[in-house]
Amino acid sequence: MVTNDEWCQISYAPFDFRQYHSASISSTSFPLGPRIDTWKSFQKLWAQDPPPPSLLASQRKYAFNAVFTQGTHKTRAKLASLINSHTEQSSLVVYTKMAKHWAKDANSPRTKQVNTDTVVKVMTDSVFTLAPRGHHPECFRLFEAAEAGSIPILTKGDFALDMKHRGCTDPLGQWRDAPVIVLDSWTELYPTVEGLMKDPVRLDQMQQEFVAWFQGYMRGAAANFEDALLS
């Protein structure tokens, strides 16, 4: 059995596998992966004939994208405010769409969300993707960024977070060695990205390192799944 209990509160049921990692629960952790609607948009993009080229980081249009719902955590609202305050000040080319309220169907014309086809195209043309925590630090955007070859940006607080009051411990434990950008706080976002964008060769190296890490992580997850099934 599999659970995707985001709050890590279902520890009493006999689940063999779980999404949303918690070091204190013995179930084998699955990678969360992209949202299903976003995954379908990736598949649609890759099915084009010819398929679009996979751009090097140095060839991408956007320095970063910020596509998230503000209401799922207070730090997201603060980050949105910071980004909005830099709109006129920074020379970085960025893509931002920060809806105030979460919607189950991002592709519904009745919501203020960005449709997933657009999100995928933007991420595949972004050097970095912001992945601020929602209810749980391990969010879909981490995996969507990886599929797009875009380097996630997080904060140290996400890794230091201990959600014991909700049953989750070390929720980003499987990402500790990932070559992503980890800021002390979101206030470092613009100076950090502006500095990195000055070295296109290093950007390409960072992208290659992250893609290689993610491929290894997913291979390891598949091996753990097979081992668990056979045990």
Coordinates of C-alpha atoms in Angstrom, one line a residue:
M1 CA 0.0 0.0 0.0
V2 CA 1.1 3.6 -0.7
T3 CA 0.2 6.8 1.1
N4 CA 0.9 10.4 0.1
D5 CA 0.1 11.8 3.5
E6 CA 1.6 15.3 3.3
W7 CA 1.4 15.8 7.1
C8 CA 3.1 12.5 8.0
Q9 CA 0.4 11.7 10.4
I10 CA -0.6 8.3 9.1
S11 CA 2.0 6.1 10.8
Y12 CA -0.3 3.6 12.4
A13 CA -1.6 2.0 9.1
P14 CA 0.5 -0.7 7.4
F15 CA 1.7 1.4 4.4
D16 CA 4.7 -0.2 2.7
F17 CA 5.5 3.0 0.7
R18 CA 5.0 6.7 1.2
Q19 CA 5.5 9.9 -0.7
Y20 CA 6.5 13.0 1.4
H21 CA 9.6 11.7 3.2
S22 CA 9.9 11.4 7.0
A23 CA 13.0 9.8 8.6
S24 CA 10.9 8.7 11.6
I25 CA 8.5 6.5 9.5
S26 CA 9.8 3.1 8.4
S27 CA 7.9 3.0 5.1
T28 CA 10.1 3.2 1.9
S29 CA 9.9 6.7 0.6
F30 CA 8.9 7.2 -3.0
P31 CA 10.0 10.4 -4.9
L32 CA 7.1 12.7 -4.9
G33 CA 7.5 13.5 -8.6
P34 CA 5.6 16.2 -10.6
R35 CA 1.9 16.8 -10.3
I36 CA 0.0 14.6 -12.7
D37 CA -1.3 17.5 -14.8
T38 CA 2.2 19.0 -15.1
W39 CA 3.6 15.6 -16.0
K40 CA 1.1 15.3 -18.8
S41 CA 2.3 18.7 -20.1
F42 CA 5.8 17.4 -20.1
Q43 CA 4.8 14.4 -22.1
K44 CA 2.9 16.7 -24.6
L45 CA 6.0 18.8 -25.0
W46 CA 8.4 15.9 -25.5
A47 CA 6.0 14.3 -28.0
Q48 CA 6.4 17.2 -30.4
D49 CA 7.9 16.4 -33.8
P50 CA 10.7 17.4 -33.7
P51 CA 10.9 17.6 -29.9
P52 CA 12.2 20.9 -28.6
P53 CA 15.9 21.0 -27.8
S54 CA 17.0 20.7 -24.2
L55 CA 18.6 24.1 -23.6
L56 CA 21.8 24.6 -21.7
A57 CA 21.4 26.9 -18.7
S58 CA 23.4 29.6 -20.5
Q59 CA 21.0 29.6 -23.4
R60 CA 17.8 30.0 -21.4
K61 CA 15.6 33.1 -21.4
Y62 CA 14.7 33.4 -17.8
A63 CA 17.2 33.7 -14.9
F64 CA 14.5 32.2 -12.7
N65 CA 10.8 31.5 -12.5
A66 CA 8.5 31.9 -9.5
V67 CA 5.2 30.1 -10.1
F68 CA 3.5 29.2 -6.8
T69 CA 0.5 29.8 -4.7
Q70 CA 1.0 32.2 -1.8
G71 CA -1.6 30.8 0.5
T72 CA 0.0 27.4 1.3
H73 CA 2.7 28.8 3.6
K74 CA 3.5 32.2 5.1
T75 CA 7.0 32.2 3.7
R76 CA 5.5 32.1 0.2
A77 CA 3.6 35.3 0.7
K78 CA 6.7 37.0 2.0
L79 CA 8.7 35.8 -1.0
A80 CA 6.0 37.1 -3.3
S81 CA 6.3 40.5 -1.7
L82 CA 10.1 40.5 -2.0
I83 CA 9.9 39.6 -5.7
N84 CA 7.3 42.3 -6.4
S85 CA 9.4 44.9 -4.7
H86 CA 12.3 44.0 -7.1
T87 CA 10.3 44.2 -10.3
E88 CA 11.6 47.6 -11.2
Q89 CA 15.0 47.4 -9.5
S90 CA 16.6 44.3 -11.0
S91 CA 17.8 43.7 -14.6
L92 CA 17.2 40.0 -14.4
V93 CA 14.7 38.5 -16.8
V94 CA 12.3 36.5 -14.7
Y95 CA 8.9 34.9 -15.0
T96 CA 6.6 35.3 -12.1
K97 CA 3.0 34.2 -11.4
M98 CA 2.2 34.0 -7.7
A99 CA -1.5 33.4 -7.2
K100 CA -3.0 34.2 -3.8
H101 CA -5.1 31.1 -3.5
W102 CA -4.6 27.4 -4.3
A103 CA -6.7 25.7 -6.9
K104 CA -7.1 21.9 -7.5
D105 CA -7.2 22.3 -11.2
A106 CA -4.5 24.7 -12.4
N107 CA -5.8 24.4 -16.0
S108 CA -9.3 25.6 -15.2
P109 CA -10.0 29.0 -16.8
R110 CA -11.9 29.9 -13.6
T111 CA -8.7 30.0 -11.6
K112 CA -5.8 32.5 -11.5
Q113 CA -3.2 29.7 -11.9
V114 CA -0.9 29.4 -14.8
N115 CA -1.8 26.5 -17.0
T116 CA 0.6 23.6 -16.8
D117 CA 1.6 23.8 -20.5
T118 CA 2.9 27.3 -19.9
V119 CA 4.6 26.3 -16.6
V120 CA 6.5 23.5 -18.4
K121 CA 7.6 25.8 -21.2
V122 CA 8.7 28.4 -18.8
M123 CA 10.7 26.0 -16.6
T124 CA 12.5 24.5 -19.6
D125 CA 13.6 28.0 -20.5
S126 CA 14.6 29.0 -16.9
V127 CA 18.1 28.6 -15.4
F128 CA 16.6 28.4 -11.9
T129 CA 13.2 27.5 -10.4
L130 CA 12.1 28.8 -7.0
A131 CA 10.8 26.0 -4.8
P132 CA 9.5 27.6 -1.7
R133 CA 8.0 25.2 0.8
G134 CA 4.3 24.6 1.0
H135 CA 2.7 22.5 3.7
H136 CA 5.7 20.2 3.4
P137 CA 9.2 21.3 2.2
E138 CA 9.3 18.5 -0.4
C139 CA 7.1 20.0 -3.1
F140 CA 6.1 19.0 -6.6
R141 CA 8.1 21.9 -8.0
L142 CA 11.5 20.3 -7.0
F143 CA 10.7 17.4 -9.3
E144 CA 9.2 19.5 -12.0
A145 CA 12.3 21.7 -12.1
A146 CA 14.5 18.6 -12.3
E147 CA 12.5 17.2 -15.3
A148 CA 13.0 20.6 -17.0
G149 CA 16.7 20.8 -16.3
S150 CA 16.2 23.9 -14.2
I151 CA 18.1 24.2 -10.9
P152 CA 15.9 24.5 -7.8
I153 CA 16.4 27.3 -5.3
L154 CA 15.5 26.6 -1.6
T155 CA 16.5 28.0 1.8
K156 CA 18.5 26.5 4.6
G157 CA 15.4 26.7 6.8
D158 CA 13.7 24.1 4.6
F159 CA 16.5 21.6 5.4
A160 CA 16.7 22.5 9.0
L161 CA 12.9 22.2 9.5
D162 CA 11.8 19.5 11.9
M163 CA 8.0 18.9 11.5
K164 CA 7.7 16.6 14.5
H165 CA 4.5 18.3 15.6
R166 CA 3.0 17.0 12.4
G167 CA 4.9 13.7 12.3
C168 CA 7.5 14.6 9.7
T169 CA 11.2 14.5 10.6
D170 CA 14.0 15.5 8.2
P171 CA 11.5 16.0 5.4
L172 CA 14.2 16.9 2.8
G173 CA 16.7 14.3 4.0
Q174 CA 16.8 12.7 0.5
W175 CA 17.8 16.1 -1.0
R176 CA 20.6 17.0 1.4
D177 CA 23.4 16.2 -1.1
A178 CA 21.6 17.6 -4.1
P179 CA 23.6 20.3 -6.0
V180 CA 20.8 22.9 -5.7
I181 CA 21.0 26.5 -4.6
V182 CA 20.4 26.8 -0.9
L183 CA 20.0 30.4 0.4
D184 CA 20.3 31.5 4.0
S185 CA 17.1 33.4 3.4
W186 CA 15.0 34.6 0.5
T187 CA 16.5 38.0 0.9
E188 CA 19.6 36.6 -0.8
L189 CA 17.7 35.6 -3.9
Y190 CA 18.5 38.6 -6.2
P191 CA 22.2 39.2 -5.3
T192 CA 22.9 35.4 -5.5
V193 CA 21.2 34.9 -8.9
E194 CA 22.7 38.1 -10.3
G195 CA 26.2 36.9 -9.4
L196 CA 25.7 33.5 -10.8
M197 CA 24.3 34.8 -14.1
K198 CA 27.6 36.5 -14.8
D199 CA 29.3 33.1 -15.3
P200 CA 27.6 31.2 -18.1
V201 CA 30.2 28.4 -18.1
R202 CA 29.6 27.8 -14.5
L203 CA 25.8 27.8 -15.0
D204 CA 26.1 25.0 -17.5
Q205 CA 28.3 23.0 -15.1
M206 CA 25.8 23.5 -12.3
Q207 CA 23.0 22.3 -14.6
Q208 CA 24.9 19.2 -15.6
E209 CA 25.8 18.4 -12.0
F210 CA 22.2 18.7 -10.9
V211 CA 20.8 16.6 -13.8
A212 CA 23.3 13.9 -13.1
W213 CA 22.5 13.9 -9.4
F214 CA 18.7 13.7 -10.1
Q215 CA 19.1 10.8 -12.6
G216 CA 21.1 8.9 -9.9
Y217 CA 18.6 9.7 -7.3
M218 CA 15.8 8.3 -9.4
R219 CA 17.7 5.2 -10.3
G220 CA 18.4 4.7 -6.6
A221 CA 14.7 5.1 -5.8
A222 CA 13.8 2.5 -8.4
A223 CA 16.3 0.1 -6.9
N224 CA 15.0 0.7 -3.4
F225 CA 11.4 0.0 -4.7
E226 CA 12.5 -3.3 -6.2
D227 CA 14.4 -4.3 -3.1
A228 CA 11.4 -3.5 -0.9
L229 CA 9.1 -5.6 -3.2
L230 CA 11.5 -8.6 -3.0
S231 CA 12.2 -8.4 0.7

